[in-house]
Short mmCIF file of N, CA and C in Angstrom, two decimals:
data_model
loop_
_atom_site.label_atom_id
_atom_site.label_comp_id
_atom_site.label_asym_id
_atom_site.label_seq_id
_atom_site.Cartn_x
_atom_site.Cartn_y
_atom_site.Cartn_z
N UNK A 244 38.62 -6.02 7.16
CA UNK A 244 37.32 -5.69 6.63
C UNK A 244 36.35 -6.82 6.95
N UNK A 245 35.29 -6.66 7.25
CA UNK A 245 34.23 -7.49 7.93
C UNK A 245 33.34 -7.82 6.49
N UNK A 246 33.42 -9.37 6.65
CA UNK A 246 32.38 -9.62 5.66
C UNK A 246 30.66 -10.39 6.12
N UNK A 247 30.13 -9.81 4.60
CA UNK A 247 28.44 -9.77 5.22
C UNK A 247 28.44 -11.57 5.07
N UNK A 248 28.08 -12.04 5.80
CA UNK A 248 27.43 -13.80 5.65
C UNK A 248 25.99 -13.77 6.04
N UNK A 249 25.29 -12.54 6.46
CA UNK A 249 23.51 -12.82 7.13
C UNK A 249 23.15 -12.01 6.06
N UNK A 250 22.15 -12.45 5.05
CA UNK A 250 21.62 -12.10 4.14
C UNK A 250 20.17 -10.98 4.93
N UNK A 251 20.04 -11.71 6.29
CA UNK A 251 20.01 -9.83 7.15
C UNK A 251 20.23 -9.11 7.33
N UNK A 252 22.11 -9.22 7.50
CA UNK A 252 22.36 -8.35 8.11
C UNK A 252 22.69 -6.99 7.21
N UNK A 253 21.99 -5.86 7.88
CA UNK A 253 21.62 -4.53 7.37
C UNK A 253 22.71 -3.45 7.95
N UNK A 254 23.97 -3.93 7.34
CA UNK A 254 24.88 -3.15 7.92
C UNK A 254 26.00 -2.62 7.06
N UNK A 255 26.85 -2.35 7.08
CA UNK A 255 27.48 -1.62 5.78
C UNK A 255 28.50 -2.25 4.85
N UNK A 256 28.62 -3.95 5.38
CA UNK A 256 29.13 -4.20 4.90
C UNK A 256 28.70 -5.30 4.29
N UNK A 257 27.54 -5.39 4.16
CA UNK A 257 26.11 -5.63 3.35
C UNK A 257 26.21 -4.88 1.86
N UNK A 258 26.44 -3.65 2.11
CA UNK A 258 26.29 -2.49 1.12
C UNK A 258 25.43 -1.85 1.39
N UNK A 259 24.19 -2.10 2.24
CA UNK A 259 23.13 -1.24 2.89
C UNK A 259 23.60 0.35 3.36
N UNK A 260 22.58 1.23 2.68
CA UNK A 260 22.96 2.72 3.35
C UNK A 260 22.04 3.30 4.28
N UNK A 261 22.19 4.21 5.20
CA UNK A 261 20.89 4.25 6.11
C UNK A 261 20.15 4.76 5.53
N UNK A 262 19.82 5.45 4.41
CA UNK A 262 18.87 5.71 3.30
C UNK A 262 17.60 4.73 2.84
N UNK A 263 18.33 3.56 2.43
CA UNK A 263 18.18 2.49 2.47
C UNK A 263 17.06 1.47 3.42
N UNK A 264 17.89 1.71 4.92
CA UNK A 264 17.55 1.29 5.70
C UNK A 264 16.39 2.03 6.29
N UNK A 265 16.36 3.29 6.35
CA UNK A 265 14.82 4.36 6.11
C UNK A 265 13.95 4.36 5.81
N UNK A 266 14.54 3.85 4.01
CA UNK A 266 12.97 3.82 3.17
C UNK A 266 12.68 2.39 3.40
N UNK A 267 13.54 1.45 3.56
CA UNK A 267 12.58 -0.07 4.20
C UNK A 267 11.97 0.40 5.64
N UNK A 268 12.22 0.91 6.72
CA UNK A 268 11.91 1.24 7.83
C UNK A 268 10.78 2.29 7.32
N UNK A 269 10.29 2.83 6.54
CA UNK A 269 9.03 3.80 6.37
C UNK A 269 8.31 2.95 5.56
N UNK A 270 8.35 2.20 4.62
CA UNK A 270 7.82 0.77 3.72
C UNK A 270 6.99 0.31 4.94
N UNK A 271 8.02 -0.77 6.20
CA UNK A 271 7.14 -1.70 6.71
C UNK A 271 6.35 -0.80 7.74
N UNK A 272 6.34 0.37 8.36
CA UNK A 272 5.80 1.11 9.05
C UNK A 272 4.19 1.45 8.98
N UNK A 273 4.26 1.34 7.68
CA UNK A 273 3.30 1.97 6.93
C UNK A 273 2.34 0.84 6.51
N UNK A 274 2.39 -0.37 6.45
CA UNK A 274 1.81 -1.77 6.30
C UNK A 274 1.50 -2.53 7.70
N UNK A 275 2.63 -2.04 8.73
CA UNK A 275 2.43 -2.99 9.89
C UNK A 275 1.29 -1.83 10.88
N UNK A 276 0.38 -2.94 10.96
CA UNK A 276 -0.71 -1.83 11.82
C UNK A 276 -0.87 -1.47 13.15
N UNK A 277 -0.12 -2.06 14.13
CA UNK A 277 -0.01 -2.02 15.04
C UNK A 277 1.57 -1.35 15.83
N UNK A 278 2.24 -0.67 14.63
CA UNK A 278 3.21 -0.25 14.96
C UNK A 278 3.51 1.10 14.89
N UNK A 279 2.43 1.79 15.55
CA UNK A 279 2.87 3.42 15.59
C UNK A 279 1.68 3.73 16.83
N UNK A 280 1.37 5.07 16.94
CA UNK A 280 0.62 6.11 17.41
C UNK A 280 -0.39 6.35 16.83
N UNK A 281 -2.26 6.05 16.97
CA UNK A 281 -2.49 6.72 16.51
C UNK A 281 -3.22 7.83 16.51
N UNK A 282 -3.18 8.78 15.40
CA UNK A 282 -3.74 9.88 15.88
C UNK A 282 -4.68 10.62 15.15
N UNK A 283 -5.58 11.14 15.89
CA UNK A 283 -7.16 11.61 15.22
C UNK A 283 -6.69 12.72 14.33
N UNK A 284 -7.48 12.87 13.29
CA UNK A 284 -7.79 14.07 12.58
C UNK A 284 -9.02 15.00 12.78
N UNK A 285 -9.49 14.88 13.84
CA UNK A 285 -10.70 15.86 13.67
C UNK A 285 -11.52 15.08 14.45
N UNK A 286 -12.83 15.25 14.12
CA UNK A 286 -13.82 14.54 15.26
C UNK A 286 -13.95 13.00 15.17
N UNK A 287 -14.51 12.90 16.07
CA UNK A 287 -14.49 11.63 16.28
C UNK A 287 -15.96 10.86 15.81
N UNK A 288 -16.22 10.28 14.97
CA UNK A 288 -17.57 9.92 14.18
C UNK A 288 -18.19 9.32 15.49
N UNK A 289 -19.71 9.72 15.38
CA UNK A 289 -20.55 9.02 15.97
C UNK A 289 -21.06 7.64 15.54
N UNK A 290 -21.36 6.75 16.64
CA UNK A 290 -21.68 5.31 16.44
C UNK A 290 -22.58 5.35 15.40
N UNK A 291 -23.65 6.22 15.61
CA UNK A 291 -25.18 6.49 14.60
C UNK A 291 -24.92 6.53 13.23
N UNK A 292 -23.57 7.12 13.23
CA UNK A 292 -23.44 7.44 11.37
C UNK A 292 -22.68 6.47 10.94
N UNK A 293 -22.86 5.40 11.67
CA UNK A 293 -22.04 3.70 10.63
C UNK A 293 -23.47 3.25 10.55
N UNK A 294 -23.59 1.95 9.37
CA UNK A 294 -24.55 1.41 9.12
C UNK A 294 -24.52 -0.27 10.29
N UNK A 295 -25.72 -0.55 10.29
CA UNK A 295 -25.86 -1.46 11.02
C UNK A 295 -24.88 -2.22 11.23
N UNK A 296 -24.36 -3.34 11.99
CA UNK A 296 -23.29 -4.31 12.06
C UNK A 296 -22.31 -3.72 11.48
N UNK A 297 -21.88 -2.63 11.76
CA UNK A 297 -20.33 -1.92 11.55
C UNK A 297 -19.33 -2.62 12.08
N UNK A 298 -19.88 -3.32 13.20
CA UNK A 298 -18.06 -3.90 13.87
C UNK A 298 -18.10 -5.01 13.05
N UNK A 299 -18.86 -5.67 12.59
CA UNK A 299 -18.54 -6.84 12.08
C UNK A 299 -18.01 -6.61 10.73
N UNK A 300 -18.24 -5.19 10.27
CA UNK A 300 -17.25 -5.44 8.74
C UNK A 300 -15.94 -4.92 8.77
N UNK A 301 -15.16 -5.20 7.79
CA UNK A 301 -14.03 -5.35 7.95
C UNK A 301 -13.53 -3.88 7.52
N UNK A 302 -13.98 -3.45 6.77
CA UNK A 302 -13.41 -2.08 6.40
C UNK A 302 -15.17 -1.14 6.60
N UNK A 303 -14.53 -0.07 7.11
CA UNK A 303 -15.58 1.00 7.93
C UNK A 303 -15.27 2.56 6.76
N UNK A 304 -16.26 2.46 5.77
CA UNK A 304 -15.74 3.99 4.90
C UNK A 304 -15.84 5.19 5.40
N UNK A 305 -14.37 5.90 5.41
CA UNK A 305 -14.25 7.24 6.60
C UNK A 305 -13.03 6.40 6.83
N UNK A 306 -12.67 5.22 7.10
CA UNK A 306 -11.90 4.79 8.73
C UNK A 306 -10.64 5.12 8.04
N UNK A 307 -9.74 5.66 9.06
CA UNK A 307 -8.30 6.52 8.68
C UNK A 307 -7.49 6.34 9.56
N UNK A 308 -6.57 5.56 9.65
CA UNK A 308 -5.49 5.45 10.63
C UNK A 308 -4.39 6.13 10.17
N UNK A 309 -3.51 6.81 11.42
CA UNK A 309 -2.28 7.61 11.33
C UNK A 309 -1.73 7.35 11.95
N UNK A 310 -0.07 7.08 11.51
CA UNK A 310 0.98 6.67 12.22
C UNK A 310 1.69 7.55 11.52
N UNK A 311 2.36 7.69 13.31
CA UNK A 311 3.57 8.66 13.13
C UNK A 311 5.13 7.61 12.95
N UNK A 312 6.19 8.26 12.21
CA UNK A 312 7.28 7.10 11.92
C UNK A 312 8.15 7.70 12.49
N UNK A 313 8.83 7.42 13.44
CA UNK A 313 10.20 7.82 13.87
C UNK A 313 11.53 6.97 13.42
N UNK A 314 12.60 7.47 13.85
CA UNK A 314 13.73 6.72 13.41
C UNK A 314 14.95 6.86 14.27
N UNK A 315 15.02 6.19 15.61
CA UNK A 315 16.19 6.41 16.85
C UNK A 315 16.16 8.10 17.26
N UNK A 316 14.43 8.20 17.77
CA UNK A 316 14.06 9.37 18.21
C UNK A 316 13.87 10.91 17.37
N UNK A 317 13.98 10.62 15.71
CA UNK A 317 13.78 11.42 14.86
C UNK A 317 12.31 11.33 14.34
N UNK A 318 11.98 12.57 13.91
CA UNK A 318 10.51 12.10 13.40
C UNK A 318 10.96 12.01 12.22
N UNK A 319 10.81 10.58 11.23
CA UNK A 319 10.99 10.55 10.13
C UNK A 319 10.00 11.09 8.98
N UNK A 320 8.50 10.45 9.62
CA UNK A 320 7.42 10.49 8.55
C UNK A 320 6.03 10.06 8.76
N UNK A 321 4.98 10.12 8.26
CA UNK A 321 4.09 9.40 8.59
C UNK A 321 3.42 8.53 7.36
N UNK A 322 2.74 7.92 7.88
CA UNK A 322 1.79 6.54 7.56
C UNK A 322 0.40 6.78 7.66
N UNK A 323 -0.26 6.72 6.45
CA UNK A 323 -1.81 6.67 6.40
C UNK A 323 -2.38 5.14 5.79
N UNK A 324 -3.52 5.06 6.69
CA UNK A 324 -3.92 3.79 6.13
C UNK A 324 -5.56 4.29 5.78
N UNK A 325 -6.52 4.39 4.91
CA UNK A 325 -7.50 4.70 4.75
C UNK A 325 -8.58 4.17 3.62
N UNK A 326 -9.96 3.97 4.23
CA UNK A 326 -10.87 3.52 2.92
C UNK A 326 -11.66 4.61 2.71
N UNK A 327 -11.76 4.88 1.22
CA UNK A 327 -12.67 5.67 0.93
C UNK A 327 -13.84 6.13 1.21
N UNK A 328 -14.55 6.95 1.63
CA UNK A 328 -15.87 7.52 2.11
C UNK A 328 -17.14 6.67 1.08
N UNK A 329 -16.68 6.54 -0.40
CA UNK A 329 -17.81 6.10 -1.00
C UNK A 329 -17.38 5.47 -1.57
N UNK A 330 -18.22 4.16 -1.80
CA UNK A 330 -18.13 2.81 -2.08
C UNK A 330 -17.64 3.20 -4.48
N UNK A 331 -16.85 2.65 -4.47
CA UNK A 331 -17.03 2.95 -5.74
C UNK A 331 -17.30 1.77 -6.89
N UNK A 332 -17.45 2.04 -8.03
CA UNK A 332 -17.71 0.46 -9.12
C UNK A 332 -16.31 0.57 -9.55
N UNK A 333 -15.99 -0.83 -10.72
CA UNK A 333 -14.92 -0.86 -11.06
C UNK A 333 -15.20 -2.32 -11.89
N UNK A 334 -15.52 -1.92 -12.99
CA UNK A 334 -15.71 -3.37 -13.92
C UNK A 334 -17.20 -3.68 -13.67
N UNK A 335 -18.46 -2.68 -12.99
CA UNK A 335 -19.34 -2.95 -12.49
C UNK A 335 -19.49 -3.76 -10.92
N UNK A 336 -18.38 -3.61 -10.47
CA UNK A 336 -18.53 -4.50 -8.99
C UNK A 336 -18.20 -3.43 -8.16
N UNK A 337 -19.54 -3.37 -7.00
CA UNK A 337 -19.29 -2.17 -6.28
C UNK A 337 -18.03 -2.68 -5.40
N UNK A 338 -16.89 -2.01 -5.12
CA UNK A 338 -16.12 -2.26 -4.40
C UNK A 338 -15.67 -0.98 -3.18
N UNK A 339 -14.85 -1.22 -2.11
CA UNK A 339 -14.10 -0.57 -1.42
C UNK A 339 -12.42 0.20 -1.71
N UNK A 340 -12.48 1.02 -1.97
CA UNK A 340 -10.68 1.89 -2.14
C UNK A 340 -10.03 1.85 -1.16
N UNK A 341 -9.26 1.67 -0.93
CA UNK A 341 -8.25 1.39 0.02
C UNK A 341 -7.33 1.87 -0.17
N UNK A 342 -6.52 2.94 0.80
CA UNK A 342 -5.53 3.90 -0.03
C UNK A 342 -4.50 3.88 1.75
N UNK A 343 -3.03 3.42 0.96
CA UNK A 343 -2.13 3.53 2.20
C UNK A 343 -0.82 5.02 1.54
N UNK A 344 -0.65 5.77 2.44
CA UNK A 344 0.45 6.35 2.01
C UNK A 344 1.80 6.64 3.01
N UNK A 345 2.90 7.15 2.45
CA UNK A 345 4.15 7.38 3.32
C UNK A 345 4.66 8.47 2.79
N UNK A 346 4.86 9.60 3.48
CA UNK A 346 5.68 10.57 3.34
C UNK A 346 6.59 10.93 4.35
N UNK A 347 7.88 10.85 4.20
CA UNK A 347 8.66 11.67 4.93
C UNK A 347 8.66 12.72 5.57
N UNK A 348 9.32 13.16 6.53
CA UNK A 348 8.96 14.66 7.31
C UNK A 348 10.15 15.48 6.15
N UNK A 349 9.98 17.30 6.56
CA UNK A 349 10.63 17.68 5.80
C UNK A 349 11.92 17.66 6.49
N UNK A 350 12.93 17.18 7.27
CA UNK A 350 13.88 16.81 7.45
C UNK A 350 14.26 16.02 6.78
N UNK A 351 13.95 14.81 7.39
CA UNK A 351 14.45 13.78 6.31
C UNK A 351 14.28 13.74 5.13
N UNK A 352 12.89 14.80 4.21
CA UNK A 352 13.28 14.72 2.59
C UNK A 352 14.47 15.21 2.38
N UNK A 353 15.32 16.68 3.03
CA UNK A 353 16.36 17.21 2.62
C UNK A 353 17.09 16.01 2.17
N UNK A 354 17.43 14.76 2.78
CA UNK A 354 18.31 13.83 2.80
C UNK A 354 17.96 12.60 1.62
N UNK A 355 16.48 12.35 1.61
CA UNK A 355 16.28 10.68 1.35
C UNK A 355 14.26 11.18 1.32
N UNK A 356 14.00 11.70 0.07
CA UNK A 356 12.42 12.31 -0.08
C UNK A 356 11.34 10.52 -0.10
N UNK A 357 10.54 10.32 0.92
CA UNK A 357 9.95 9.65 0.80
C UNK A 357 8.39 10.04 0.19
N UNK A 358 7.83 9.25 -0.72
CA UNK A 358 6.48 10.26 -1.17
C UNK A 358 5.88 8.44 -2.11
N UNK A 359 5.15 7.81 -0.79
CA UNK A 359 4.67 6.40 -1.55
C UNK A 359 3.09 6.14 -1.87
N UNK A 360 2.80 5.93 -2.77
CA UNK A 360 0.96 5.82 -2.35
C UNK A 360 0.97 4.28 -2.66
N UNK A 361 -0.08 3.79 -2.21
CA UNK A 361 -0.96 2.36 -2.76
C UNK A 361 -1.91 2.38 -3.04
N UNK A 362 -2.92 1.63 -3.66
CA UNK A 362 -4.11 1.72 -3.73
C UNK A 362 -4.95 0.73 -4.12
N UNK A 363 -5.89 -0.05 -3.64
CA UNK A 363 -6.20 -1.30 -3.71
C UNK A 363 -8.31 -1.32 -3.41
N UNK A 364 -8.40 -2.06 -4.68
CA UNK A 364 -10.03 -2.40 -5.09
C UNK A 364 -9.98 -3.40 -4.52
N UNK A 365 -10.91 -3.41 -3.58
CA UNK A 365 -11.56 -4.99 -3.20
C UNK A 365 -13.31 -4.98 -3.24
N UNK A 366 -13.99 -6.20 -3.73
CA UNK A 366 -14.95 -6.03 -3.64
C UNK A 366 -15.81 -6.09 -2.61
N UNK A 367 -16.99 -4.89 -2.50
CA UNK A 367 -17.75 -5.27 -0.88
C UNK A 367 -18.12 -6.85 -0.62
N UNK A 368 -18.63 -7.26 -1.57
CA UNK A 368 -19.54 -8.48 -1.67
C UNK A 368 -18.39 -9.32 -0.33
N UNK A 369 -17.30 -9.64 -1.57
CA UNK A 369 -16.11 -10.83 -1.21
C UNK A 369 -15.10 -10.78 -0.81
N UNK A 370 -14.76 -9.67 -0.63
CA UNK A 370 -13.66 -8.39 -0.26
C UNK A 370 -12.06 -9.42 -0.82
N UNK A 371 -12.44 -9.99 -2.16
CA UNK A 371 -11.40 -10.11 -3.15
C UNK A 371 -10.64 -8.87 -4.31
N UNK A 372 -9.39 -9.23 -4.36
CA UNK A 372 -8.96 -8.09 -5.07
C UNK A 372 -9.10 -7.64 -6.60
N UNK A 373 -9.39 -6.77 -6.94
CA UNK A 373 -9.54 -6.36 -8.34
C UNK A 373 -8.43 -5.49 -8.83
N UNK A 374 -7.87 -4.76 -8.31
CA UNK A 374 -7.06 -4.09 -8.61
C UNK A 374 -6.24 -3.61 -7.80
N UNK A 375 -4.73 -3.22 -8.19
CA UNK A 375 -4.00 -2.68 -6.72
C UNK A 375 -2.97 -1.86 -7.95
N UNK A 376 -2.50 -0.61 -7.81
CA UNK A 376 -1.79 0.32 -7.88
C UNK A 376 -0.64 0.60 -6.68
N UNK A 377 0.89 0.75 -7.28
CA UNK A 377 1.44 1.21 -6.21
C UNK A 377 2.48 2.60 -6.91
N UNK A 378 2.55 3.27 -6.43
CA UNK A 378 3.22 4.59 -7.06
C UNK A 378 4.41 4.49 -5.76
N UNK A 379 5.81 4.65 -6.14
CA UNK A 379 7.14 5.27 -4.84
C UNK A 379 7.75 6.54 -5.60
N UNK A 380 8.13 6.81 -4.45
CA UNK A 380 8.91 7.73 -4.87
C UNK A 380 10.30 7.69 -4.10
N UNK A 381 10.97 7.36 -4.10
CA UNK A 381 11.84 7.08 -2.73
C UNK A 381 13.61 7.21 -3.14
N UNK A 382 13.19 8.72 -2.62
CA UNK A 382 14.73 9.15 -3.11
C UNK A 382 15.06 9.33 -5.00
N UNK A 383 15.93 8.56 -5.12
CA UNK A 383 16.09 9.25 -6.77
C UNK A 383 14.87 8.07 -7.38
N UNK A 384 14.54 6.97 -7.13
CA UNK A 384 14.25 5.53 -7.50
C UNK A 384 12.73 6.29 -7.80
N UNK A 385 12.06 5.80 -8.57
CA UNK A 385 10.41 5.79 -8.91
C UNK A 385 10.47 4.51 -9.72
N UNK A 386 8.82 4.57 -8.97
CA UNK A 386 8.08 3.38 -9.79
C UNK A 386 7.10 3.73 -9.57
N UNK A 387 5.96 2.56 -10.80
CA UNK A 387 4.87 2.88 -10.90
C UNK A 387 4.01 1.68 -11.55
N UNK A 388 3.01 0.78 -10.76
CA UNK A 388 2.86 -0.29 -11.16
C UNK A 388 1.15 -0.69 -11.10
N UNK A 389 0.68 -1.89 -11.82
CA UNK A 389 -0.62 -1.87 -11.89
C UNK A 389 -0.92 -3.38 -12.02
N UNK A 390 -1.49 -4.26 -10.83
CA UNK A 390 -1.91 -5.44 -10.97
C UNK A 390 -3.55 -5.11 -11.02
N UNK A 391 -4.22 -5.74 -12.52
CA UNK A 391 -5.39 -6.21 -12.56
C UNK A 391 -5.92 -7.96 -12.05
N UNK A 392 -6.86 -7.91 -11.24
CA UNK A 392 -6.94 -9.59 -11.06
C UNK A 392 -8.88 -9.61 -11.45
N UNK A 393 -8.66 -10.53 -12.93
CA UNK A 393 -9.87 -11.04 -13.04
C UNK A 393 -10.18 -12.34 -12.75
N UNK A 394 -11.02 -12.33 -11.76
CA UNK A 394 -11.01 -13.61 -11.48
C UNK A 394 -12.14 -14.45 -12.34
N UNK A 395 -12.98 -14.10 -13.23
CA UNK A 395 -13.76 -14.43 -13.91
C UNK A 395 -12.85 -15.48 -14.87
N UNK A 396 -12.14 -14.40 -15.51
CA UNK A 396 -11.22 -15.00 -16.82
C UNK A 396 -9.95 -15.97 -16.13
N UNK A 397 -9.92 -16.47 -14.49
CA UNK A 397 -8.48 -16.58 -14.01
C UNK A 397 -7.24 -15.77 -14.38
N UNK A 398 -7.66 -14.40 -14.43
CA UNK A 398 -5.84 -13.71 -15.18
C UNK A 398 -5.22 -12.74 -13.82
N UNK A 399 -4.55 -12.75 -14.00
CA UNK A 399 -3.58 -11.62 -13.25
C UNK A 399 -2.94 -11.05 -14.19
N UNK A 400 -3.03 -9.86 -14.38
CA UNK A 400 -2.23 -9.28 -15.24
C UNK A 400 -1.36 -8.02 -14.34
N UNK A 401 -0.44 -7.76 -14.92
CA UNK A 401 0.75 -6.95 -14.33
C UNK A 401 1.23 -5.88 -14.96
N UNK A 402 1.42 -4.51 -14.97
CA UNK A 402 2.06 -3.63 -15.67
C UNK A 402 3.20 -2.45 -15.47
N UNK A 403 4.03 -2.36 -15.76
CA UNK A 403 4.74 -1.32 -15.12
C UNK A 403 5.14 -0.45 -15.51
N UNK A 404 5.28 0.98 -15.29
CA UNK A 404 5.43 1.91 -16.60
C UNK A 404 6.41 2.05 -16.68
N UNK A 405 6.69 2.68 -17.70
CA UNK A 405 8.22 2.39 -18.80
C UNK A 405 8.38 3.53 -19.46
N UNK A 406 8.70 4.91 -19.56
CA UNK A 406 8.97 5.67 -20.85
C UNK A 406 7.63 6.86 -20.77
N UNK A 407 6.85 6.69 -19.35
CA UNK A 407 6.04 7.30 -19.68
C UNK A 407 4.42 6.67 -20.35
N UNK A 408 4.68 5.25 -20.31
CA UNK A 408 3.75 4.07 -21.09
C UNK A 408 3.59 3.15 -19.84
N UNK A 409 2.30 2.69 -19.36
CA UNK A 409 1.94 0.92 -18.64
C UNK A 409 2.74 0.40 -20.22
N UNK A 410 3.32 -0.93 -19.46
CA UNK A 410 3.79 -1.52 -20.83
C UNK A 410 3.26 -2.79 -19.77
N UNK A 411 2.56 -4.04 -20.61
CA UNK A 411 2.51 -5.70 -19.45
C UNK A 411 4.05 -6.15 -19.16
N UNK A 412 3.90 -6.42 -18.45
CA UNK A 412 5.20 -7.23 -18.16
C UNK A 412 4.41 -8.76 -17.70
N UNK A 413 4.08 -8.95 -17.37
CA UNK A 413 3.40 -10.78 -16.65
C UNK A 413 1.83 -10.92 -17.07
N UNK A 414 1.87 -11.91 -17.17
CA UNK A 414 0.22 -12.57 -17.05
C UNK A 414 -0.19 -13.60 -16.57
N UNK A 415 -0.77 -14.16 -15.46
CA UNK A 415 -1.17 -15.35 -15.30
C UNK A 415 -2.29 -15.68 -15.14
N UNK A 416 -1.83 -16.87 -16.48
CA UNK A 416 -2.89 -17.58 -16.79
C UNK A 416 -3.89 -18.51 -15.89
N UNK A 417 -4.63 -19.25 -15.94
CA UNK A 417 -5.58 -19.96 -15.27
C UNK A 417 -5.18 -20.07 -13.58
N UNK A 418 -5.55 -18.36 -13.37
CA UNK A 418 -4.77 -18.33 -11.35
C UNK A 418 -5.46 -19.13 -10.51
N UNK A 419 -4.84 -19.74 -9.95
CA UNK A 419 -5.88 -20.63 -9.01
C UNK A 419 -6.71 -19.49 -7.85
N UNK A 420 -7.72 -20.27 -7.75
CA UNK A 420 -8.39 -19.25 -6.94
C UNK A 420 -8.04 -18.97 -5.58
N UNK A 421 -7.12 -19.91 -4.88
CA UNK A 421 -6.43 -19.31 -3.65
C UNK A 421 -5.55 -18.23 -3.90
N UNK A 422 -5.16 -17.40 -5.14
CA UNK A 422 -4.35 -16.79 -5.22
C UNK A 422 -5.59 -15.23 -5.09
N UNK A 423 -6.72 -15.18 -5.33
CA UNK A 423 -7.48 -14.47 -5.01
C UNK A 423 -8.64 -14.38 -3.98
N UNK A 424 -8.06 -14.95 -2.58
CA UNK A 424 -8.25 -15.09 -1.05
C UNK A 424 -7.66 -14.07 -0.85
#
């Protein structure tokens, strides 16, 4: 029997299942941006309908990237990366939505149902974070979680639901402000 010594290695005698190895392989897919296909939904926006100095900002509302996820020539799933069309408030600070998701194809749900959202406030001004939501669904496992970051008060606060309840789980106190870069 072969034993695991690479706290890499992603193999079975690790305890790793390709299930496993899937939903991490649809996880980083879906974050790494330069690692898929991508592909249009519909027309293609005209230059005219961005506001001035569009290339220079960092997030473009409308902008929607799609990646397709394969897995040793299977289509596993795809990957959305997208900011909201309209700028929204949130504590009174107009900010940007930012919404990434992962779903599995219906093949691979028969096996291992992938179904992940994110969702993340940053402000236009400073494009610091205010809030980030992450919902999984991944296979039997769910979660469901909620970092607030005030940077006014220095807090990070953390929550995760429990029973059907956000219950806090963390708080930190006086965050240094590189932690909200």
């Amino acid at each position: 029997m072969r034993r695991c010594t690479d706290r890499f290695d992603r193999s079975d005698a690790c305890g790793s299942t390709p299930r496993t190895v899937l939903a991490l392989l649809l996880a980083f897919m879906a974050l790494a941006l330069g690692a898929g296909e991508t592909r249009g939904d519909g027309p293609r926006p005209n230059e005219k309908d961005f506001p001035d100095g569009w290339r220079v900002e960092p997030y473009i509302p409308g902008e929607r990237l799609t990646y397709r996820v394969s897995w040793k020539g299977i289509k596993a799933g795809a990957a959305t990366i997208e900011v909201d069309r309209k700028i929204k408030k949130f504590r009174g600070v107009e900010c940007y939505l930012l919404r990434t998701t992962t779903r599995s194809s219906d093949f691979i749900s028969t096996f291992y149902e992938v179904d992940d959202e994110a969702t993340s406030l940053v402000s236009v001004k400073d494009l610091r974070p205010l809030k980030f939501q992450k919902r999984l669904h991944e296979g039997s496992h769910r979660a469901h979680q909620v970092i607030y970051f005030d940077r006014r008060r220095k807090r990070i606060t953390y929550y995760k639901r429990r029973a059907g309840a956000f219950k806090k789980r963390r708080e930190f106190k006086d965050a240094d402000d590189d932690v909200f870069d």
